Structure formats: C-alpha cells, structure tokens
mmCIF file of C-alpha atoms in Angstrom:
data_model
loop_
_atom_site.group_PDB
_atom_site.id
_atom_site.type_symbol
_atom_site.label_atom_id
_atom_site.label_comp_id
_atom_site.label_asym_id
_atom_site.label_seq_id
_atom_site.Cartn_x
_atom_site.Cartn_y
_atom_site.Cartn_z
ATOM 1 C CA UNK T 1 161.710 115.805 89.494
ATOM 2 C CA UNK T 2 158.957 116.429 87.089
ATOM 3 C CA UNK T 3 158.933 112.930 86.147
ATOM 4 C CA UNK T 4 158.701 111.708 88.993
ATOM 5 C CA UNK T 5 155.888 114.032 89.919
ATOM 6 C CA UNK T 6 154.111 112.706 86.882
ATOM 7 C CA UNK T 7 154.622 109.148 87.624
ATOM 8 C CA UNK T 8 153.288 109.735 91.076
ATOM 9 C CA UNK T 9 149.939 111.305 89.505
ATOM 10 C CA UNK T 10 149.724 108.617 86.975
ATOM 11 C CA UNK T 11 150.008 105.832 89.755
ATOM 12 C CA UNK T 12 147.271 107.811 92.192
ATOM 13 C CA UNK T 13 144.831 108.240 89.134
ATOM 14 C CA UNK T 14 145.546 104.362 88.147
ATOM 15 C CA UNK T 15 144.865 103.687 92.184
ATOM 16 C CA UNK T 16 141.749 106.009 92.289
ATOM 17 C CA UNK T 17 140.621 103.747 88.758
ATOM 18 C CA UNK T 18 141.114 100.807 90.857
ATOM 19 C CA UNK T 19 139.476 101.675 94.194
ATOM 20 C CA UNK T 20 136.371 102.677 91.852
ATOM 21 C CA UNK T 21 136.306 99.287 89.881
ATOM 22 C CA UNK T 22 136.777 97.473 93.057
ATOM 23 C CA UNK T 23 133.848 99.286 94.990
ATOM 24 C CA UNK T 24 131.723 99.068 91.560
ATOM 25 C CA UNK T 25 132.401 94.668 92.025
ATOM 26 C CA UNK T 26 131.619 95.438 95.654
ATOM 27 C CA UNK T 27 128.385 97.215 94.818
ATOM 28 C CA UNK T 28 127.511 94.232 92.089
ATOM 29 C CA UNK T 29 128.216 91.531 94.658
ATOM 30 C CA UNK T 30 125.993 92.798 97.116
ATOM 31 C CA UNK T 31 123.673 93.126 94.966
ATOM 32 C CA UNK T 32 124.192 89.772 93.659
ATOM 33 C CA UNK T 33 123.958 87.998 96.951
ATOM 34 C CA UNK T 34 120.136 87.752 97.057
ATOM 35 C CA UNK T 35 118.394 85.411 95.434
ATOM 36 C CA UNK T 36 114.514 87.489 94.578
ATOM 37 C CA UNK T 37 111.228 85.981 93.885
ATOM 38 C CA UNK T 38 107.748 88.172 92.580
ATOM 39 C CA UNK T 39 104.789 87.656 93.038
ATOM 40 C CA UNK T 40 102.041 89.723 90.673
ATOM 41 C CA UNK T 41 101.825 90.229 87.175
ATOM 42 C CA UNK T 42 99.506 92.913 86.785
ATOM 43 C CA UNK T 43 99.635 96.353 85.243
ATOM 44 C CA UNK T 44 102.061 97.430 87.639
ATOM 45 C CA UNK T 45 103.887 94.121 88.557
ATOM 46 C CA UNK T 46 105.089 93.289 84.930
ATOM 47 C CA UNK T 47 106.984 96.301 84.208
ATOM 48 C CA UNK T 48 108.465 96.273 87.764
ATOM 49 C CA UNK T 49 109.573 92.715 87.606
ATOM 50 C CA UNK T 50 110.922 93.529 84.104
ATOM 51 C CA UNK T 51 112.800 96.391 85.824
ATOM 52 C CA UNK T 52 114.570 94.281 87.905
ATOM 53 C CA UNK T 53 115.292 91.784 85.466
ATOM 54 C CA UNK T 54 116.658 94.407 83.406
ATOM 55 C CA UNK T 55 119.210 96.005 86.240
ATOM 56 C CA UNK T 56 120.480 92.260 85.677
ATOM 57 C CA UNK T 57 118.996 90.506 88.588
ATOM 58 C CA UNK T 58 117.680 86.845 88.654
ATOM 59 C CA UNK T 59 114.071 86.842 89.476
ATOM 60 C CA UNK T 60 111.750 84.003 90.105
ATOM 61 C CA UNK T 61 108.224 84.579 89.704
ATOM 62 C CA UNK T 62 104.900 83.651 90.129
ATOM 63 C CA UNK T 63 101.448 84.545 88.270
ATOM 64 C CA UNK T 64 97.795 83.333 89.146
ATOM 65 C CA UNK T 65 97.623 83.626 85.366
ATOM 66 C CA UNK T 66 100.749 81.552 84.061
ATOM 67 C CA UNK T 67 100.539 83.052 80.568
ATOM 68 C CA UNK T 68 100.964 86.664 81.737
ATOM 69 C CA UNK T 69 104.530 85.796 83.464
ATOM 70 C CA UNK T 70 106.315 83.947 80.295
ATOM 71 C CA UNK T 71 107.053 86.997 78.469
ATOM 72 C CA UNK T 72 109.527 87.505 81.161
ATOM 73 C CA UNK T 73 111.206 84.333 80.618
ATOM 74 C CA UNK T 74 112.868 85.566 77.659
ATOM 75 C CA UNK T 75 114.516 88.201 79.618
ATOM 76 C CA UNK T 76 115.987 85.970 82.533
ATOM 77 C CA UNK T 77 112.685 85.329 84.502
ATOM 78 C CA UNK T 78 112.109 81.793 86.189
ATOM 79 C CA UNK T 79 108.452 81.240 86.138
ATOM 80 C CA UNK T 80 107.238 79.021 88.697
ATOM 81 C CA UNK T 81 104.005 76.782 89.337
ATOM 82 C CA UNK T 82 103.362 78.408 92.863
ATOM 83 C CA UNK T 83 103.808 80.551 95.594
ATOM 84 C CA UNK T 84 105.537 77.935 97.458
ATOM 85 C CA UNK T 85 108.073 77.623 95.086
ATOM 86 C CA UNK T 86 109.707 80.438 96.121
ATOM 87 C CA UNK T 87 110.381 80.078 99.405
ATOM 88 C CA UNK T 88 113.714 79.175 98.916
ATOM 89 C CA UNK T 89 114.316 83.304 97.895
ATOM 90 C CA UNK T 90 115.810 85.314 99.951
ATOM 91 C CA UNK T 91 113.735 88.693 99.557
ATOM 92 C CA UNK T 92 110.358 88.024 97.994
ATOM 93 C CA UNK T 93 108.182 91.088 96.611
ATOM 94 C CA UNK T 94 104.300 90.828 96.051
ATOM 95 C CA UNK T 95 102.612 93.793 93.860
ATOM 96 C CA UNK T 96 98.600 92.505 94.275
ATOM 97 C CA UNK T 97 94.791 94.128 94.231
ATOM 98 C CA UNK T 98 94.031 93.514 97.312
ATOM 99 C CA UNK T 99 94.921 92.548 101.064
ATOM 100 C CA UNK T 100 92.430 89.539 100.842
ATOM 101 C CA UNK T 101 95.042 88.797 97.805
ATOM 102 C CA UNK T 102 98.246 88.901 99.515
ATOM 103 C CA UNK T 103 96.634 87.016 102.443
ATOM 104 C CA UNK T 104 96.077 84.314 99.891
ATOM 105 C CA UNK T 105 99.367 84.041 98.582
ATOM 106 C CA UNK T 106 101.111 84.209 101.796
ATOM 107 C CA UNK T 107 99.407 81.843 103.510
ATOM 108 C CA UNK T 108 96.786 79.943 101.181
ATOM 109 C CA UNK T 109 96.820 76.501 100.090
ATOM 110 C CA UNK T 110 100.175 76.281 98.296
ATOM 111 C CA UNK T 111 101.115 80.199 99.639
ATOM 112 C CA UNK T 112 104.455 81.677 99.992
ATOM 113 C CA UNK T 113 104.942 80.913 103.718
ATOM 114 C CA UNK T 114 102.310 77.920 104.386
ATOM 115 C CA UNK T 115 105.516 75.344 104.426
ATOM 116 C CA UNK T 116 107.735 74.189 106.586
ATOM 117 C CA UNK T 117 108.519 77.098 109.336
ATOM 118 C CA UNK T 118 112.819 77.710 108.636
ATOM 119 C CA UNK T 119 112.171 77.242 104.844
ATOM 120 C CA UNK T 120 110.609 80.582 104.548
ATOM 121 C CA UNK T 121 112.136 84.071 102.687
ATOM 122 C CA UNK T 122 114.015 86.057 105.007
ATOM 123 C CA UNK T 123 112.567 89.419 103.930
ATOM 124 C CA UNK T 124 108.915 89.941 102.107
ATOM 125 C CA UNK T 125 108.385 93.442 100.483
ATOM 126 C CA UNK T 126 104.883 94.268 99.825
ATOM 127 C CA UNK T 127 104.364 96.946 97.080
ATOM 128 C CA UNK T 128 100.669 96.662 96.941
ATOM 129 C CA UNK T 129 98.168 99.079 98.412
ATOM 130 C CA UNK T 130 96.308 98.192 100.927
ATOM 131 C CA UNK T 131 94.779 98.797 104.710
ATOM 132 C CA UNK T 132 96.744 99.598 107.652
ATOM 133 C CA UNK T 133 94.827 97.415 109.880
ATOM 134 C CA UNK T 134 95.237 94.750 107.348
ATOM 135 C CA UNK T 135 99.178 95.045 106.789
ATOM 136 C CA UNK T 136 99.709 95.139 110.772
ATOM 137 C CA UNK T 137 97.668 91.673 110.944
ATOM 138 C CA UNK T 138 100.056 90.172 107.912
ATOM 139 C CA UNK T 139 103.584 91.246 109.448
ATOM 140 C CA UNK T 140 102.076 90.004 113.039
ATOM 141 C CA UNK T 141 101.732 86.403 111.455
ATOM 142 C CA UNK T 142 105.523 86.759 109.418
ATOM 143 C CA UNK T 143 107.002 87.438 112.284
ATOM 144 C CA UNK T 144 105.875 84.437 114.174
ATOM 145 C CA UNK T 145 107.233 82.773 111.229
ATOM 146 C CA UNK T 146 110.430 84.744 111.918
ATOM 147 C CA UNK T 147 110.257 86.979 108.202
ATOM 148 C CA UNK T 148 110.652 90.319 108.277
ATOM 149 C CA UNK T 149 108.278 92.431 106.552
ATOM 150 C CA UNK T 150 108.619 95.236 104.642
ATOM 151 C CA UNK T 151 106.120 97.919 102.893
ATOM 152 C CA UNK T 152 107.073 99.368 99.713
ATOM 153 C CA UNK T 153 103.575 100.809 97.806
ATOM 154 C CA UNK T 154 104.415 103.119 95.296
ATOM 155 C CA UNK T 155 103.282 106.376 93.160
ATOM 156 C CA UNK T 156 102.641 106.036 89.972
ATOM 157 C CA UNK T 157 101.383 103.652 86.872
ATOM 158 C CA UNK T 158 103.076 101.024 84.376
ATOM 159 C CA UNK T 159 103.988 103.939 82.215
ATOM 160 C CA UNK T 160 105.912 105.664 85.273
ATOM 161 C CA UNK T 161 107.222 102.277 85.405
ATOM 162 C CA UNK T 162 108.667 102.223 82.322
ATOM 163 C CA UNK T 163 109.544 105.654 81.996
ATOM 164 C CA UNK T 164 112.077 105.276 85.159
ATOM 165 C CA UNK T 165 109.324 108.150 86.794
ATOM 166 C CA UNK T 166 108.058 104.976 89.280
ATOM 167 C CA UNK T 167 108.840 106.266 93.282
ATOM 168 C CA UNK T 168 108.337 104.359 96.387
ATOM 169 C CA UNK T 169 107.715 104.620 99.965
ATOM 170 C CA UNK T 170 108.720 102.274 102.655
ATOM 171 C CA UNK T 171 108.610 100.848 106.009
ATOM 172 C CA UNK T 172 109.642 98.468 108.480
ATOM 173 C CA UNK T 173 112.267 96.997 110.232
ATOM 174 C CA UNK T 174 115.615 99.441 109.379
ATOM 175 C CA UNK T 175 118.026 96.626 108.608
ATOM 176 C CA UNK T 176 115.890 94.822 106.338
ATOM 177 C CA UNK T 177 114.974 97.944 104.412
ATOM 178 C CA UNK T 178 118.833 98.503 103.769
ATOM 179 C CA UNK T 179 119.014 95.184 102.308
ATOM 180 C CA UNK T 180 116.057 95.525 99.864
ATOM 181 C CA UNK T 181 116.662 99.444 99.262
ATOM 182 C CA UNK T 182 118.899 98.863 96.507
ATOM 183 C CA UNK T 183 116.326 96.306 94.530
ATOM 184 C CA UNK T 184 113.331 99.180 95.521
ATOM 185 C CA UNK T 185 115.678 101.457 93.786
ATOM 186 C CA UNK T 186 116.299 99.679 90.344
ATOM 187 C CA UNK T 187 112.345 99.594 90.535
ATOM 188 C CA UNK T 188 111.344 103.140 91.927
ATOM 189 C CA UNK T 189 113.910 104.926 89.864
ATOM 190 C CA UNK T 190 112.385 108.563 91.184
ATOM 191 C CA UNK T 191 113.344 107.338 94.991
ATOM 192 C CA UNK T 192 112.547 105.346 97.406
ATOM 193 C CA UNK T 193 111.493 107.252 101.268
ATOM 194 C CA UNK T 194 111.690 105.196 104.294
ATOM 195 C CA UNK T 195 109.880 106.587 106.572
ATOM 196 C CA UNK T 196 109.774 104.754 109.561
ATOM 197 C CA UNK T 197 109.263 100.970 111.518
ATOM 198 C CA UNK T 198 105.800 99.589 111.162
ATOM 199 C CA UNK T 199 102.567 100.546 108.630
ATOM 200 C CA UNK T 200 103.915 104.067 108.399
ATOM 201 C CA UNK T 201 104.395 103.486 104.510
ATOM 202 C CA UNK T 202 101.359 103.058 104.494
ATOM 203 C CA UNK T 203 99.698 106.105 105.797
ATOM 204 C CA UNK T 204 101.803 108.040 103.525
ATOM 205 C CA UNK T 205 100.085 106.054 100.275
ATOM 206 C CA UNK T 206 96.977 105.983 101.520
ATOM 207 C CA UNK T 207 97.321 109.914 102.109
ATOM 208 C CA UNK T 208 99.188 109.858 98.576
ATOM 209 C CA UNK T 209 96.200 108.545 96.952
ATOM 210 C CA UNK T 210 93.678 110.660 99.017
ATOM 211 C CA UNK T 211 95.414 113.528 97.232
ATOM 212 C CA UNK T 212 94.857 112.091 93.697
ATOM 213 C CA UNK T 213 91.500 111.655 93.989
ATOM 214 C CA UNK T 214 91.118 115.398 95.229
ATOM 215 C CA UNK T 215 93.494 115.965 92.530
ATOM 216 C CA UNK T 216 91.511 114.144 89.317
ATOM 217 C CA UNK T 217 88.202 115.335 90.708
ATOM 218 C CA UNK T 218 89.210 118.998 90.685
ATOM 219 C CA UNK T 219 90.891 118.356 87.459
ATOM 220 C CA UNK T 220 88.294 117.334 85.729
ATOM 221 C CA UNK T 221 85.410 120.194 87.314
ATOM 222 C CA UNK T 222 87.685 122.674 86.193
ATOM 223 C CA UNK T 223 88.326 121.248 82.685
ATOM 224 C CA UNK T 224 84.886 121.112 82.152
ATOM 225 C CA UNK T 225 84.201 124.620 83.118
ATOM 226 C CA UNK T 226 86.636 125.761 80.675
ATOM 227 C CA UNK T 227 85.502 123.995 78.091
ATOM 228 C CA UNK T 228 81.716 125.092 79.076
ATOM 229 C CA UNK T 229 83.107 129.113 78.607
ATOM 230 C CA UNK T 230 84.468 128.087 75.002
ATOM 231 C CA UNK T 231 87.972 126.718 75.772
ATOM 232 C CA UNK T 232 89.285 123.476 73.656
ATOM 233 C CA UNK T 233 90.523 121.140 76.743
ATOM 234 C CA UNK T 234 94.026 121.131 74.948
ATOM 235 C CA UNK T 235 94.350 124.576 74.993
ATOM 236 C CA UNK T 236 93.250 124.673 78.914
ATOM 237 C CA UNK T 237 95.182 121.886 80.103
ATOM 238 C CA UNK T 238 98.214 123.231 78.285
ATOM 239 C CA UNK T 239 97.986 126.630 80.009
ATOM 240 C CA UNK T 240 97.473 124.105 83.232
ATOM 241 C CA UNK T 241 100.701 122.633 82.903
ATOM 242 C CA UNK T 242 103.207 125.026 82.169
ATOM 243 C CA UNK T 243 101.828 126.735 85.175
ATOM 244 C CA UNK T 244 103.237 126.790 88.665
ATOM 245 C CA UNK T 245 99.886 124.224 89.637
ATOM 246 C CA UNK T 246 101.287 121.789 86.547
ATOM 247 C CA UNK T 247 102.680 118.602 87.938
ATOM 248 C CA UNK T 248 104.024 114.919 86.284
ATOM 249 C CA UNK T 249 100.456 113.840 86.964
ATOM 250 C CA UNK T 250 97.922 116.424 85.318
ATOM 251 C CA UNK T 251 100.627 116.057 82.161
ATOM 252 C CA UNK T 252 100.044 112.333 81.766
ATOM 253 C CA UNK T 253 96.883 112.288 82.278
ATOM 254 C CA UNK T 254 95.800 115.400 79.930
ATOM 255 C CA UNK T 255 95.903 113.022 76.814
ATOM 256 C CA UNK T 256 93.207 110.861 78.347
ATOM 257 C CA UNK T 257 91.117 113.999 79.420
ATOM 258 C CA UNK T 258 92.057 115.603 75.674
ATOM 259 C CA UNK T 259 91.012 112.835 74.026
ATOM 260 C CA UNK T 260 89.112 110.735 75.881
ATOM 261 C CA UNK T 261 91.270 107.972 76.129
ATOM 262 C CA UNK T 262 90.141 105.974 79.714
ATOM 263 C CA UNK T 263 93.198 102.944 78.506
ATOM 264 C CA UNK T 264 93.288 101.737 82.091
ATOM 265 C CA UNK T 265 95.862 102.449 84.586
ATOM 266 C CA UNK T 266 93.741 102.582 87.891
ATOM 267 C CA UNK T 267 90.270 101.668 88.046
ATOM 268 C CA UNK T 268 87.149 103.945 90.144
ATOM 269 C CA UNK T 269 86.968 101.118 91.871
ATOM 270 C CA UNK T 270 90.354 101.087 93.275
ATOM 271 C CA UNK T 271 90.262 104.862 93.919
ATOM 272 C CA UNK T 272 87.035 104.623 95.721
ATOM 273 C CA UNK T 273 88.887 102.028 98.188
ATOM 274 C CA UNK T 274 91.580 104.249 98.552
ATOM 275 C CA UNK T 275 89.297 107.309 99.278
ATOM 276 C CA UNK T 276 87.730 105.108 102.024
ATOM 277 C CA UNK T 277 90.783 103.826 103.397
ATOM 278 C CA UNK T 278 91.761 107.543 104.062
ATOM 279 C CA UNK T 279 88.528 108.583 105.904
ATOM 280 C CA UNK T 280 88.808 105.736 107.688
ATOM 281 C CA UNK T 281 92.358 106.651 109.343
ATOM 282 C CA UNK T 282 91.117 110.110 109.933
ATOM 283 C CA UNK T 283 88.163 108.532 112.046
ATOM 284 C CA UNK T 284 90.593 106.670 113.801
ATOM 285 C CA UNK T 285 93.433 109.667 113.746
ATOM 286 C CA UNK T 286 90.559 112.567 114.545
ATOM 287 C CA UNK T 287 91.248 114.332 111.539
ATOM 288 C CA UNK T 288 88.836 116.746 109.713
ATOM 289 C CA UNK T 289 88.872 115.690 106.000
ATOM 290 C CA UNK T 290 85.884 117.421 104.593
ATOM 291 C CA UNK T 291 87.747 117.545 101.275
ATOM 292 C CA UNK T 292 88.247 114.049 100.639
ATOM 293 C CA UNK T 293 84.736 113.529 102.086
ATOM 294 C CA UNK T 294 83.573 115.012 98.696
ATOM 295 C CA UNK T 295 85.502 113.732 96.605
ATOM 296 C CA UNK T 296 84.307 110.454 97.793
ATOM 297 C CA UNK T 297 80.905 111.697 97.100
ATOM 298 C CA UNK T 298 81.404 113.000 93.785
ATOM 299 C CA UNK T 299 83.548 109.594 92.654
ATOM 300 C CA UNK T 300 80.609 107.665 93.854
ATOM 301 C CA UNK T 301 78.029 109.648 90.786
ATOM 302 C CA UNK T 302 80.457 108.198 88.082
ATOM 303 C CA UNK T 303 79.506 104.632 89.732
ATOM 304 C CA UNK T 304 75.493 105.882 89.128
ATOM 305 C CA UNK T 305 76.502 107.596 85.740
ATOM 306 C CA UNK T 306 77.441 104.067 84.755
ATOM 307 C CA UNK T 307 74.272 102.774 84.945
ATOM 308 C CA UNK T 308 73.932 104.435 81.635
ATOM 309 C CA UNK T 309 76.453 102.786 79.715
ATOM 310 C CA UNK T 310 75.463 99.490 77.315
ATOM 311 C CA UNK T 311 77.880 97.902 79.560
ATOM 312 C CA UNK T 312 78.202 99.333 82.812
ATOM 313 C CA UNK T 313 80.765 97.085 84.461
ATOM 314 C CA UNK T 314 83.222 97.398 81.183
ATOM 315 C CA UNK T 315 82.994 101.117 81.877
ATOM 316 C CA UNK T 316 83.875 101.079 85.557
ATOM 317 C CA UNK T 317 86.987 98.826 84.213
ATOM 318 C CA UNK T 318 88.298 101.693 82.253
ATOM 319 C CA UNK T 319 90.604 104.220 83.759
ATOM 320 C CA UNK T 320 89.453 106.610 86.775
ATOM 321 C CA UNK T 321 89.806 109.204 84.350
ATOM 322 C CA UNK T 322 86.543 108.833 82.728
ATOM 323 C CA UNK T 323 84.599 110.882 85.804
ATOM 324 C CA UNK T 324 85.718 113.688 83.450
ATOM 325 C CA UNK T 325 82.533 112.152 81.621
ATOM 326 C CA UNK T 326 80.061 112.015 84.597
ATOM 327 C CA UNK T 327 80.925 116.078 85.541
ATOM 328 C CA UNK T 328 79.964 116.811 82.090
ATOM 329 C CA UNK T 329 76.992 114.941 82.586
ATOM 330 C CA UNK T 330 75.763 116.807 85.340
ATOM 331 C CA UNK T 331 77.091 120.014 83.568
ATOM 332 C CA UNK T 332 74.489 119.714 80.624
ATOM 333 C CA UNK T 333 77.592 118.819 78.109
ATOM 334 C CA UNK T 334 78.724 116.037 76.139
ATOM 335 C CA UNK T 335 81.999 115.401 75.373
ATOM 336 C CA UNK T 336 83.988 114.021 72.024
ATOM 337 C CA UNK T 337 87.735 113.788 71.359
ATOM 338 C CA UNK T 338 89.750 116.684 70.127
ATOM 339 C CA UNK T 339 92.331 114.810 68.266
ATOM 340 C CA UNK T 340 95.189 116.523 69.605
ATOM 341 C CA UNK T 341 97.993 114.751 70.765
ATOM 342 C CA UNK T 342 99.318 115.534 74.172
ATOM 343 C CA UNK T 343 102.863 114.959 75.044
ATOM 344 C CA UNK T 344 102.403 112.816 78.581
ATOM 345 C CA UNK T 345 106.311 113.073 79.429
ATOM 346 C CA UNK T 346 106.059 109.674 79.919
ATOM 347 C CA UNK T 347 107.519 108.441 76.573
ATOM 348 C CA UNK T 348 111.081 108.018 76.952
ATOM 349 C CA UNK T 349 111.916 104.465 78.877
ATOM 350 C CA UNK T 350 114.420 104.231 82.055
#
C-alpha cells in the first residue's frame, strides 16, 4: 500500500512537471508566432529593442540613422533599409520624437504602410509620446488600411530601460492589446496598464508627464532653498528620499541635481511640449490646472536663462534637469558639484 501510494505521488508530480513544461512550450510558441519589426533608435528605442531581442525574439528594425541600429545586429537584430521593409511583420512598434515623425514613417515616401493595401502589419504599437488629436488622426487612416492600432507610451528613461524599472500604458482595440501585451511586457518590465479602447493611453502619459514637470520644478525650488539655509544638496536630497515623499524618480535623478550632471535623458524641450499638451486637454476637458500652468511658466525662464550660455542650444540639449540651474539663478546662487556619489537605484540591469 505505501508503495503504491508513493508511486502514485511520483507519477502526479512527474504529470504536474509535464503539464508545466508543456504550458512553458505553449507560452514560447505564442510568443514565437509573431514576426516584430521597430522602428526608432533613440535613447529610449535602443534599449527597448535590445530588450526584446534579449527575451529571445526576432526583431527587424529600422533607423533614420543606419549606424545607430547595427549594434543590434550582433544580438539577433535584422536591420533594414526602410520603413517599407517591414511590412511583411506582423506587430510593428515605433518609439519616435514626434507625431510629425511617426506620420512620416507611416505613411512617407518609402513609410511603413504607403504600399500595397493587404501587405501591411496587422497590429502597429506606438510607444512614443505624442498628441491626442494627433494619435486619433493616425489610427483613423490605419484603419482604413485595415491595421489595428495600438498606444503603448511609457514612464521612464533608457536607464529604467535597462534596469527592468521601464512601465507602460496602453490602449486600443482589446484583442490586439492581448496579442502585443506579452512583447509590451518583456519591454515594460514594471507593467504594462491597459486602460481602455481609443487615445485613452494617452491622456494618462500626457497627465504622467504633467506630473513630472510639477514634480522636477518643485524638486529643484526646494533643493535650492535648502542649500540657500546651509544644507549640502546630498545631505537634503538624502533626507528627501528615505522619506514617505521619496519616489524611483527624485532617487535617479538626485545624482544629476548632486552633481550637476544634465547627461541627457529628456530634453526642456520635450517637457515643455508635454506641459502644453496637458493644458491643452484641460481646455478641451474644462479642467482647472493652475499648477501645471506654472510650471509651464517657470520651465519657460530656463529657455531665457539659456540665453546666457556660450552655447545656448547645446544647453537646452542637455537633460531637463538643469532648471535646477536657472532657480538658482533667480535665487542669487551659483551652483558647483559636490562630488558625492548618489546611488540612482538604477544600476542593476533586468
């Protein structure tokens, strides 16, 4: 009797050890069954590509600039001549500056969908940021063209990225986010929300980034008043983020504010567009946003504070992080690196 009882729990624990391998092959063929394209090599689009190709997916891209795409050809990457040359994917994912970008690659000379109408992608995933109005226009024309369009923009930068920290938002069509959820999710390792059909991803980044302006802006005033009452900005910011107000964001960015470090992740420029974009849907929404109407304000005197630079559009390439520079020049201080390294819990890589 007892051996037979332990034959029995040896043959359901060899059963259970199959039914897992087989639904592991299951899970690895489904994923398998797409063939993926990407479009945008930037400082967001490279590591996310890379992410993919690491998960072990085969990804064809494309790169306005060739020479930033071969890297990835050493890890499994197809580089290809065009946008066009990827119509043949099934899902197709685009991470660029601008609408007036993905317009272009879309449906420009030589764009993603400007062929033949049945030789298209089935489903495009946009992970850049951009307008509402502008992303309703886009998924009007793809679906005259019969592709299903999906937005994806995400929180975070290419150190999130890399760091497995990256998260994502989405919208759409329901059945075409379940077929690019698990790709968003080797990507956006912190988790992907869908949120709803149409541009509602896109309210929720806009209003994402709304927030981290409010967010850097504050950041930096009250940095600078500590500092101004005798505090080292290490000390401060370290007191900031082991406090219940800390977040993954003020950490990774004290190092730049520490030690003045404006290595670029997201430009003034881009957070300026993003402020806009945000008063602009609560014209349209009637919302009262007199926060974010000063922030806008205040980002715009780093734009004037420029002016004072040797080289004034280098400056406004540099990371958004450098207003820290323009409230301390309208606080009567100047600034200079501590030299203290600041942990950004960023450093380990997913």
């Amino acid at each position: 009797m007892k051996l037979s009882a332990r034959y029995d729990l040896s043959s359901f624990f060899a059963r259970a050890a199959s039914s897992a391998e087989r639904q592991v092959r299951s899970k690895e063929k489904k994923l398998a069954k797409h063939s993926l394209g990407w479009i945008g090599m930037g400082r967001m689009g490279y590591p996310m590509a890379e992410r993919l190709l690491k998960a072990g997916h085969s990804v064809a891209i494309w790169n306005r600039t060739r020479a930033k795409a071969e890297p990835l050809a050493k890890k499994g990457g197809r580089i290809v001549d065009q946008p066009s040359q990827l119509a043949g994917q099934d899902i197709v994912f685009t991470m660029v500056s601008t609408s007036s970008d993905l317009e272009q690659v879309y449906f420009g000379a030589n764009g993603l969908v400007a062929g033949t109408a049945g030789s298209h992608p089935k489903i495009l995933v946009d992970c850049s940021s951009i307008g509402i109005e502008q992303s309703e226009a886009i998924r009007a024309r793809l679906k005259q063209l019969g592709c299903e369009f999906v937005s994806a923009p995400v929180s975070g930068n290419g150190k999130c990225v890399k760091a497995g920290k990256l998260s994502s938002v989405a919208s759409g069509p329901k059945a075409a986010f379940d077929e690019v959820q698990p790709y968003l999710a080797a990507i956006a390792a912190s988790g992907v929300a869908y949120v709803g059909d149409g541009e509602l991803a896109r309210v929720c980044k806009i209003a994402h980034n709304v927030f981290l302006g409010v967010v850097v802006q504050n950041l930096a005033e009250i940095t600078v008043l500590a500092q101004k009452a005798g505090v080292p900005r290490h000390a401060f910011l370290d007191f900031m983020n082991a406090s219940v107000l800390g977040s993954t964001f003020t950490k990774y960015k004290s190092n730049a504010l520490v030690n003045l470090d404006w290595t670029t992740t997201f430009t003034p420029a881009l957070l300026r567009k993003d402020l806009d974009l945000g008063l602009e849907a609560a014209r349209d929404l009637d919302v009262a946003m007199p926060v974010t109407a000063a922030t806008r304000e205040a980002l715009q005197s780093h734009f004037g504070a420029a002016t004072l630079k040797p080289d004034p559009s280098a400056y406004l390439d540099k990371d958004f992080a450098a207003l820290l520079e323009t409230v301390a020049l309208a606080s009567g201080i100047k600034l200079a690196p501590e030299n203290v390294p600041m942990p950004t819990g960023l450093e380990g890589e997913g």
